[in-house]
PDB file of C-alpha atoms and ligand atoms in Angstrom:
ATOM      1  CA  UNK G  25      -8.074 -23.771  -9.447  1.00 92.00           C
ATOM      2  CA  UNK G  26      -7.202 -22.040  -6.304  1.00 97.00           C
ATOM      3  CA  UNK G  27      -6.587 -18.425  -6.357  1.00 97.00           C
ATOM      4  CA  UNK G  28      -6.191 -15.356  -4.110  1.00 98.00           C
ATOM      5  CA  UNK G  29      -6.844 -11.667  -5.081  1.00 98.00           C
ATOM      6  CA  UNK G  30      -4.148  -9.387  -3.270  1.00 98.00           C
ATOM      7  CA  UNK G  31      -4.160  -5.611  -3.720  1.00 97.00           C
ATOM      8  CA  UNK G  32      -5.492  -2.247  -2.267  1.00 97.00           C
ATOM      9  CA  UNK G  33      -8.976  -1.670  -1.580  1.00 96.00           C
ATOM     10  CA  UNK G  34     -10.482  -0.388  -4.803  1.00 94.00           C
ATOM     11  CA  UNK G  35      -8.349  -2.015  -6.738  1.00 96.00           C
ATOM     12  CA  UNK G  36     -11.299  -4.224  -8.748  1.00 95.00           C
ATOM     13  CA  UNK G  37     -10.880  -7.491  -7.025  1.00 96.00           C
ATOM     14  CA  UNK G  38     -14.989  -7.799  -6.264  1.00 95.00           C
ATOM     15  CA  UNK G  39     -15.858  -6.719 -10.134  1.00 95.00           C
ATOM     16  CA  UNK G  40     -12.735  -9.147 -10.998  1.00 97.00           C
ATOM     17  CA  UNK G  41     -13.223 -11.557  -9.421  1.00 97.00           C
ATOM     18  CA  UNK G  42     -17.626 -12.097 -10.604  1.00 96.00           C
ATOM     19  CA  UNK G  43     -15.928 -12.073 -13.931  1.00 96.00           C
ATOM     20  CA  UNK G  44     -13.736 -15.192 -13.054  1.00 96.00           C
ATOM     21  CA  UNK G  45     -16.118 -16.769 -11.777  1.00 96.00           C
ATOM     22  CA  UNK G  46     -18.613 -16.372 -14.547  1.00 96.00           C
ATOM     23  CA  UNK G  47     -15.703 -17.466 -16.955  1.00 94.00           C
ATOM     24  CA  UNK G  48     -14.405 -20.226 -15.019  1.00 92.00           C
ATOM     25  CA  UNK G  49     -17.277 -21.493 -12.864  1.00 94.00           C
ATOM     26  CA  UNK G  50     -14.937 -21.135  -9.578  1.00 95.00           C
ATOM     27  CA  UNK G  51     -16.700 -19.846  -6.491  1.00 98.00           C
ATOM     28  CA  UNK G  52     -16.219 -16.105  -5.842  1.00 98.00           C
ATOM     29  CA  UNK G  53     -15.780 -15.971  -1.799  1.00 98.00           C
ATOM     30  CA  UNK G  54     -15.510 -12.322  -1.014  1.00 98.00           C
ATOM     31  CA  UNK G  55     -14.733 -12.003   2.997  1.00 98.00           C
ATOM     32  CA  UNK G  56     -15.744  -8.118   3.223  1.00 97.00           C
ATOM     33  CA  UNK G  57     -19.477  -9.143   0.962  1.00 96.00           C
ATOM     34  CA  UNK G  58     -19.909 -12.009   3.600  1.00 98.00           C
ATOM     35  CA  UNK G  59     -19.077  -9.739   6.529  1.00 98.00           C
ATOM     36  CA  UNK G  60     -21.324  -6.939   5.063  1.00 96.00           C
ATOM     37  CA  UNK G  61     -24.081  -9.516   4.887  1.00 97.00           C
ATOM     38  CA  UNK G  62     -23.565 -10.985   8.285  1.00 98.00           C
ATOM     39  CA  UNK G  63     -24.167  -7.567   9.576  1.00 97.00           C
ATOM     40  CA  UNK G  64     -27.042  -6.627   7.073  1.00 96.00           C
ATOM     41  CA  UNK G  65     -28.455 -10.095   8.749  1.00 97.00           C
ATOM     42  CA  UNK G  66     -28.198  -8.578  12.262  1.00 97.00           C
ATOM     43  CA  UNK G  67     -26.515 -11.455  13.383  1.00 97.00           C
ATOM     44  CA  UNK G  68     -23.794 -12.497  16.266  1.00 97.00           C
ATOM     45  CA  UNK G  69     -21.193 -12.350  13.891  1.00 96.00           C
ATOM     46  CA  UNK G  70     -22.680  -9.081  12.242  1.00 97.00           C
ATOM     47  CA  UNK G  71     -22.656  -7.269  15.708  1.00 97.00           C
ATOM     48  CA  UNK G  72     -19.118  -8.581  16.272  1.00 97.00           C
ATOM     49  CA  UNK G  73     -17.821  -7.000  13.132  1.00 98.00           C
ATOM     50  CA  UNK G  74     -19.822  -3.809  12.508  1.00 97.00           C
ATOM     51  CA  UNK G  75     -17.547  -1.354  14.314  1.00 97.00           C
ATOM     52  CA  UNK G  76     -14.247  -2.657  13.218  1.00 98.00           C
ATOM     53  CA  UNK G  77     -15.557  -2.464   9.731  1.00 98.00           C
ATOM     54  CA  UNK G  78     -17.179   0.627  10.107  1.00 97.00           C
ATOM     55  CA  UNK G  79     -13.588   2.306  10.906  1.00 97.00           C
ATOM     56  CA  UNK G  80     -12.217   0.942   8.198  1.00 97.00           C
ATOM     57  CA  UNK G  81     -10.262  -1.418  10.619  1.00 98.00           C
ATOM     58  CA  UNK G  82      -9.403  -5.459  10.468  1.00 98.00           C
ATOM     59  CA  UNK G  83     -11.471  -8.082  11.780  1.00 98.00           C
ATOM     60  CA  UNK G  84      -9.401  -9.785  14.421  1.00 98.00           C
ATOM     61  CA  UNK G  85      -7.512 -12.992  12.657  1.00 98.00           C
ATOM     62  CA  UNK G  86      -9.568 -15.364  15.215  1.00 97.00           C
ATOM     63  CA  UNK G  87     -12.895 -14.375  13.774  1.00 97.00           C
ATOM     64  CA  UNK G  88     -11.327 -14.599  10.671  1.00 98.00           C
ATOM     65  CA  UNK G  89     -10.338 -17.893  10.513  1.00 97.00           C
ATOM     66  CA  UNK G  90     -14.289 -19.489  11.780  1.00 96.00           C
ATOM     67  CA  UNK G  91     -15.756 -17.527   9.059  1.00 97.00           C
ATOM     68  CA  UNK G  92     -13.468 -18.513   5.770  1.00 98.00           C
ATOM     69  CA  UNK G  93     -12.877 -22.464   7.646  1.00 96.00           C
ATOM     70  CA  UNK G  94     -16.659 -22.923   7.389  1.00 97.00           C
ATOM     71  CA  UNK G  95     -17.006 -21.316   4.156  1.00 97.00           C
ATOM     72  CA  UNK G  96     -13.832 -23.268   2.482  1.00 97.00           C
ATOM     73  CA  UNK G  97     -15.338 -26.342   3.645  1.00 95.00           C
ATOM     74  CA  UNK G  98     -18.439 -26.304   1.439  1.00 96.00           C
ATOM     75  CA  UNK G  99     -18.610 -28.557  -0.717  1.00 96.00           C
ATOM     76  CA  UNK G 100     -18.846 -25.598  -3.810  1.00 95.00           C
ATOM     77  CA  UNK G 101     -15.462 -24.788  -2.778  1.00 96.00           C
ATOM     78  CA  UNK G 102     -13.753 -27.858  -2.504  1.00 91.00           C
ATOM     79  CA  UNK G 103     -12.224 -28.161  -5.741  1.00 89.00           C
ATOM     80  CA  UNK G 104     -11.991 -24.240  -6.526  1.00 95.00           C
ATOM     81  CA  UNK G 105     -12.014 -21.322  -5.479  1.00 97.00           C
ATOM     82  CA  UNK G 106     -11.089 -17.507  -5.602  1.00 98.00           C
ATOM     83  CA  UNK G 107     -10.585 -15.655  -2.654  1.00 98.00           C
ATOM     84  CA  UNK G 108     -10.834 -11.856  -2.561  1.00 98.00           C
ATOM     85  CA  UNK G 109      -9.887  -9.639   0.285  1.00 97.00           C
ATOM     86  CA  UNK G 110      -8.419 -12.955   2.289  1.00 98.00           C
ATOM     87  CA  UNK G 111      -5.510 -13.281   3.601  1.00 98.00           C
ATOM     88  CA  UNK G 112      -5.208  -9.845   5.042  1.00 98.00           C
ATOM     89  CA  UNK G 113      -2.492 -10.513   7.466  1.00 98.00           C
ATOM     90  CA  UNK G 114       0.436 -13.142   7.645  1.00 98.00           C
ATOM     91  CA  UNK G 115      -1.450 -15.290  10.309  1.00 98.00           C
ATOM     92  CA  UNK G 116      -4.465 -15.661   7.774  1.00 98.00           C
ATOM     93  CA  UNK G 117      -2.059 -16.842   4.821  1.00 98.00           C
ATOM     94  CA  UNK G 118      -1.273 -19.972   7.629  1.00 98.00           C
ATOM     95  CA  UNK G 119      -4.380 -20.580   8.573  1.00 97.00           C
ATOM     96  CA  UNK G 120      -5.212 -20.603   4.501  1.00 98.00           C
ATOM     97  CA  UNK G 121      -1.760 -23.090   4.482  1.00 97.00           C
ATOM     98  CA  UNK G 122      -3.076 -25.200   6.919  1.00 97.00           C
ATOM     99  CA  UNK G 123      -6.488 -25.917   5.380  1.00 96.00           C
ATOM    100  CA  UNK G 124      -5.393 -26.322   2.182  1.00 96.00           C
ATOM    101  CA  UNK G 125      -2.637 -28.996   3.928  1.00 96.00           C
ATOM    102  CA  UNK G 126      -5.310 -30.825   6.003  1.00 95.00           C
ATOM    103  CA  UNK G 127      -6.744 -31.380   1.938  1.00 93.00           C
ATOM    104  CA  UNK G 128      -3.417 -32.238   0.360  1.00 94.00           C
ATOM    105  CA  UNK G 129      -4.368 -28.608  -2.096  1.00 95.00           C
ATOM    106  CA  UNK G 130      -2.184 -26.173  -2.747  1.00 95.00           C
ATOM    107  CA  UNK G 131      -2.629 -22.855  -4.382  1.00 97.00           C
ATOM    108  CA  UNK G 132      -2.254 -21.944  -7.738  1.00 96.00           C
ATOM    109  CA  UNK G 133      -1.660 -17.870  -7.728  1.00 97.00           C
ATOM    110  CA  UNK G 134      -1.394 -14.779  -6.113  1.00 98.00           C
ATOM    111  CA  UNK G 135      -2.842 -12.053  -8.135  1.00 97.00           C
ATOM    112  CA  UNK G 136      -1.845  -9.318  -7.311  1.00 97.00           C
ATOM    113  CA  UNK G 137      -3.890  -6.234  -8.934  1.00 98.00           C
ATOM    114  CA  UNK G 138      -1.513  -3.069  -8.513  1.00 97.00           C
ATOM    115  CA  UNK G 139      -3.194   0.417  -8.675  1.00 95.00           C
ATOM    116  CA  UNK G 140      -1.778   3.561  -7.549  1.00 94.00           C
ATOM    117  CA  UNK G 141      -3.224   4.688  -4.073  1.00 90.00           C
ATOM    118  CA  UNK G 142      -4.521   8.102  -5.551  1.00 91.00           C
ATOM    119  CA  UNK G 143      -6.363   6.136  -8.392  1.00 94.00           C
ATOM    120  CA  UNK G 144      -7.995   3.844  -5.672  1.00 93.00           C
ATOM    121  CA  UNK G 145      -9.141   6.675  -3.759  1.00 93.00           C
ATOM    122  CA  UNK G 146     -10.642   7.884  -6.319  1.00 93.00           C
ATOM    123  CA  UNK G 147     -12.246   4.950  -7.497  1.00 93.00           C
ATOM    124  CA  UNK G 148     -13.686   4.287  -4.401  1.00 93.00           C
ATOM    125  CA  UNK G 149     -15.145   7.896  -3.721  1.00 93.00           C
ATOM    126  CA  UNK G 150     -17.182   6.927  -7.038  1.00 93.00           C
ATOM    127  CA  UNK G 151     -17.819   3.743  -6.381  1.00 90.00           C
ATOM    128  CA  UNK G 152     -21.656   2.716  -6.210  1.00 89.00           C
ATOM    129  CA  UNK G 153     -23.139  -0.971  -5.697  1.00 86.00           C
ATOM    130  CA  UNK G 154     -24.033  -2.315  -9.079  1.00 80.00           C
ATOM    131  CA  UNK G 155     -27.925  -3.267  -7.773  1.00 82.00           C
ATOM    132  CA  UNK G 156     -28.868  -0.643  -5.325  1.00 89.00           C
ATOM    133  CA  UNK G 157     -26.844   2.318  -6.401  1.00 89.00           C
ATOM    134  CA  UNK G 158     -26.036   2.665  -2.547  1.00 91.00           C
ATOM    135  CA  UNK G 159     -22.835   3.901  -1.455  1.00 92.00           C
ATOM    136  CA  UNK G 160     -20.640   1.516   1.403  1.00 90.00           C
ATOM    137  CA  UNK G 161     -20.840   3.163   4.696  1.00 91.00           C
ATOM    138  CA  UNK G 162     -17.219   2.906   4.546  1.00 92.00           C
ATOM    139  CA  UNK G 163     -16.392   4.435   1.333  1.00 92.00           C
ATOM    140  CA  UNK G 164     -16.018   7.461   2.644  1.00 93.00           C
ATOM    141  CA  UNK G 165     -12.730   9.954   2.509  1.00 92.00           C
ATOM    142  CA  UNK G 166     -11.343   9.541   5.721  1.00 94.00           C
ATOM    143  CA  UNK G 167     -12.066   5.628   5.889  1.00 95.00           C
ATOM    144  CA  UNK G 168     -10.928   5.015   2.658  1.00 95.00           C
ATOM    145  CA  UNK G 169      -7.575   6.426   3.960  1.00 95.00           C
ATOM    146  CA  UNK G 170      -7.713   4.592   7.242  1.00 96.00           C
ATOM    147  CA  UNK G 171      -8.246   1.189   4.739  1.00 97.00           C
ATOM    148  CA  UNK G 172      -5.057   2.183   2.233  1.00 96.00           C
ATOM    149  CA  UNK G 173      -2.998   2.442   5.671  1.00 96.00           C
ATOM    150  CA  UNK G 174      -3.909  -1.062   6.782  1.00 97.00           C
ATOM    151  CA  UNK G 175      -3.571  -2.015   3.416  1.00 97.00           C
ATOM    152  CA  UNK G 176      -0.372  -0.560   3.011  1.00 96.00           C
ATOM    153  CA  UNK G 177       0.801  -1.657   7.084  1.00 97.00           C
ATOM    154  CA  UNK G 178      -0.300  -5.052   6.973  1.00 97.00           C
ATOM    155  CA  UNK G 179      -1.456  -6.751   3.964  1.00 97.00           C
ATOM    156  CA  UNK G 180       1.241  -5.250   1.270  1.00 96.00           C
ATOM    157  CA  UNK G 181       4.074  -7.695   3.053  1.00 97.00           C
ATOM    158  CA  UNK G 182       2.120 -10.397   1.666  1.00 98.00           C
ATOM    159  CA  UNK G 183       2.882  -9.702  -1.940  1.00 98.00           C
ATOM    160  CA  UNK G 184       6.667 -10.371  -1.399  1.00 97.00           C
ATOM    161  CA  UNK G 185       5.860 -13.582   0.885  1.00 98.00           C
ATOM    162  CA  UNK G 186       3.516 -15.167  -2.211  1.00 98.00           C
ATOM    163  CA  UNK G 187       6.807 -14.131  -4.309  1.00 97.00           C
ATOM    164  CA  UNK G 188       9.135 -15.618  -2.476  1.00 98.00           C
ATOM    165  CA  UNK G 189       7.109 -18.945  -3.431  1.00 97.00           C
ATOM    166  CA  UNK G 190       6.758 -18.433  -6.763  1.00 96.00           C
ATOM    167  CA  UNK G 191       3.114 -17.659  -6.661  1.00 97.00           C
ATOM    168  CA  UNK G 192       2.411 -13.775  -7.111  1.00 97.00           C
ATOM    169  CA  UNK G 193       1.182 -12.516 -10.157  1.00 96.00           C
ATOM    170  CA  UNK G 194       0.936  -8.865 -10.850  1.00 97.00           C
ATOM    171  CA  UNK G 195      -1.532  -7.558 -12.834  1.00 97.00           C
ATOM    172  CA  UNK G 196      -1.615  -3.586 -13.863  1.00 97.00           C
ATOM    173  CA  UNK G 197      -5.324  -2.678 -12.488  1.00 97.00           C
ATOM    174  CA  UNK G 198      -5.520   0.447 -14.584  1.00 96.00           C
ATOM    175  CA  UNK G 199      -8.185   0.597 -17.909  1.00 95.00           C
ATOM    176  CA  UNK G 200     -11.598  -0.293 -18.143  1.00 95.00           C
ATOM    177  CA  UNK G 201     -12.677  -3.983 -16.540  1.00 96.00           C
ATOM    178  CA  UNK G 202     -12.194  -5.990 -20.269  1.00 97.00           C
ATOM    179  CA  UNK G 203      -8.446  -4.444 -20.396  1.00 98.00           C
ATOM    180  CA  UNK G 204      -7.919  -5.660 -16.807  1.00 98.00           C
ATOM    181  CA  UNK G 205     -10.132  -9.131 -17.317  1.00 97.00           C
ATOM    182  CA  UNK G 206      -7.931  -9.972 -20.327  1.00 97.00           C
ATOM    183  CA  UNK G 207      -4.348  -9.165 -17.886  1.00 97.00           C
ATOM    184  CA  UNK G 208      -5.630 -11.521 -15.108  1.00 97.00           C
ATOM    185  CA  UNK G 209      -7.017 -14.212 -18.054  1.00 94.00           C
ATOM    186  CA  UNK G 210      -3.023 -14.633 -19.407  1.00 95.00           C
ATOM    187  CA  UNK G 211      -1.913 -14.302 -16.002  1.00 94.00           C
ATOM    188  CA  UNK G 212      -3.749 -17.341 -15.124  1.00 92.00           C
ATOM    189  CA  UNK G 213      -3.068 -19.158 -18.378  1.00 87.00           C
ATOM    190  CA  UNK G 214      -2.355 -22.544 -18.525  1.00 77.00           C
ATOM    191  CA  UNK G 215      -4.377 -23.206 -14.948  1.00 75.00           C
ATOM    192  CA  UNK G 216      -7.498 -25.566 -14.929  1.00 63.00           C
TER     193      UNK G 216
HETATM  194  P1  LIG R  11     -13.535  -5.436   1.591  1.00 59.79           P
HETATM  195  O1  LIG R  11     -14.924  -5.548   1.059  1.00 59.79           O
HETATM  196  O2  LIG R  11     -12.633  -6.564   1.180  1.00 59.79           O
HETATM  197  O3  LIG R  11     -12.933  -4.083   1.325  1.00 59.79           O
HETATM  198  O4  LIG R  11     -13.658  -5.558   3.176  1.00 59.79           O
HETATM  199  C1  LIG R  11     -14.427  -4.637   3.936  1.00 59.79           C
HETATM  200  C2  LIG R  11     -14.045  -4.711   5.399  1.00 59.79           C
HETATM  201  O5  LIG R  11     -14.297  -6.030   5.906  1.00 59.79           O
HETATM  202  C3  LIG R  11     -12.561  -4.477   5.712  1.00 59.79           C
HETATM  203  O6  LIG R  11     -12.261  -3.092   5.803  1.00 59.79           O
HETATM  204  C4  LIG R  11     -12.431  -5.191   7.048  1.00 59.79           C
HETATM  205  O7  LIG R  11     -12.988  -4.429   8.094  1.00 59.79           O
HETATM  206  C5  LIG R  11     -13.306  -6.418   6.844  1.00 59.79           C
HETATM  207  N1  LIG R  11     -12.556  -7.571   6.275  1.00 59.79           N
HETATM  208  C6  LIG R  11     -12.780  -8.164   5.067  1.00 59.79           C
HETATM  209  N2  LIG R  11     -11.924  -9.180   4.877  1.00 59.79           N
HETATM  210  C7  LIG R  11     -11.139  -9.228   5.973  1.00 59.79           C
HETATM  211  C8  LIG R  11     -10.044 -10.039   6.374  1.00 59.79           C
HETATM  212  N3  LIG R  11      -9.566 -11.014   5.575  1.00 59.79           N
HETATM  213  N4  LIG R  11      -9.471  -9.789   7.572  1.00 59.79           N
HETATM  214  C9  LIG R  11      -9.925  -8.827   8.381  1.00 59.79           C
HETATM  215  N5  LIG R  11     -10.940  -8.006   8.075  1.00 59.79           N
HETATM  216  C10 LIG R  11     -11.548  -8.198   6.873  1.00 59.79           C
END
């Protein structure tokens, strides 16, 4: 099974998406967590990507496509996988195109998990990592709008382009996680 997550930041792709994977034993590859732990790590990549991220900005498409070409070519990911928070932009949907291509894979679904932009902000102002309790650095008011804006600018065009090829799913991101987890479980019905 081959999935993306689409939809704003705050939206519940991360907490979505750990549930999929727990239910369907498909890799969870989250670009932001393995950004946020390339610069936790301190290294090349991490020092690359710190600012951008810290403005709430997007990584540039070339840096991008290293990071998810290596990690799609893994061998935990070569039958499955869910990505959340990738593509971003229409040059990362061909790059994804042109992996899966090299494979002879195509993907499944586009879920897209809709939320209105006032509910995500608020969601996000609350939002605290499950372990640590810590905040993200850029969870913060004016960041958070800076991220909706991108969203909204560049990433929102890809919901009609997965539509126009039959793929999108929209899911209604409002309720608690098991009211959302049981929308995204018919949505993918009938995949294996
Ligand atoms: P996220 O955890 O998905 O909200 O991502 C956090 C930050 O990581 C974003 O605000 C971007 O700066 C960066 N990022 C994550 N995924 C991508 C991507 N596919 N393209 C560009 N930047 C990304």
């Amino acid at each position: 099974m081959r999935i993306v997550f689409l939809g704003p930041p705050g939206a519940g792709k991360g907490t979505q998406a750990e549930r999929i994977k727990a239910a369907w034993g498909i890799p969870h590859i989250g670009t932001g967590d393995m950004l946020r732990a390339a610069v936790a790590s301190g290294s090349t990549l991490g020092k690359q990507v710190q600012e951008v991220m810290a403005r709430g900005h997007l990584v540039s498409d070339e840096l991008m496509a290293s990071v998810v070409e290596k990690r799609l070519g893994e061998p935990d990911a070569l039958e499955g996988f869910l990505l959340d928070g990738f593509p971003r932009t229409v040059p990362q949907v061909e790059l994804l195109d042109r992996i899966l291509e090299v494979r002879g894979k195509s993907l499944d679904r586009a879920v897209m998990l809709e939320l209105p932009l006032e509910v995500a902000v608020e969601r996000l102002l609350q939002r605290r990592d499950e372990k640590t309790g810590e905040v993200r650095n850029d969870d913060n008011e004016e960041i958070i709008r800076e991220r909706l804006h991108v969203y909204q600018d560049v990433t929102s065009p890809l919901v009609e382009l997965y539509k126009k090829r039959g793929l999108l799913a929209k899911v209604d991101g409002t309720g608690t996680i098991d009211e959302v987890f049981g929308r995204i479980q018919a949505a993918l019905e009938g995949l294996s």
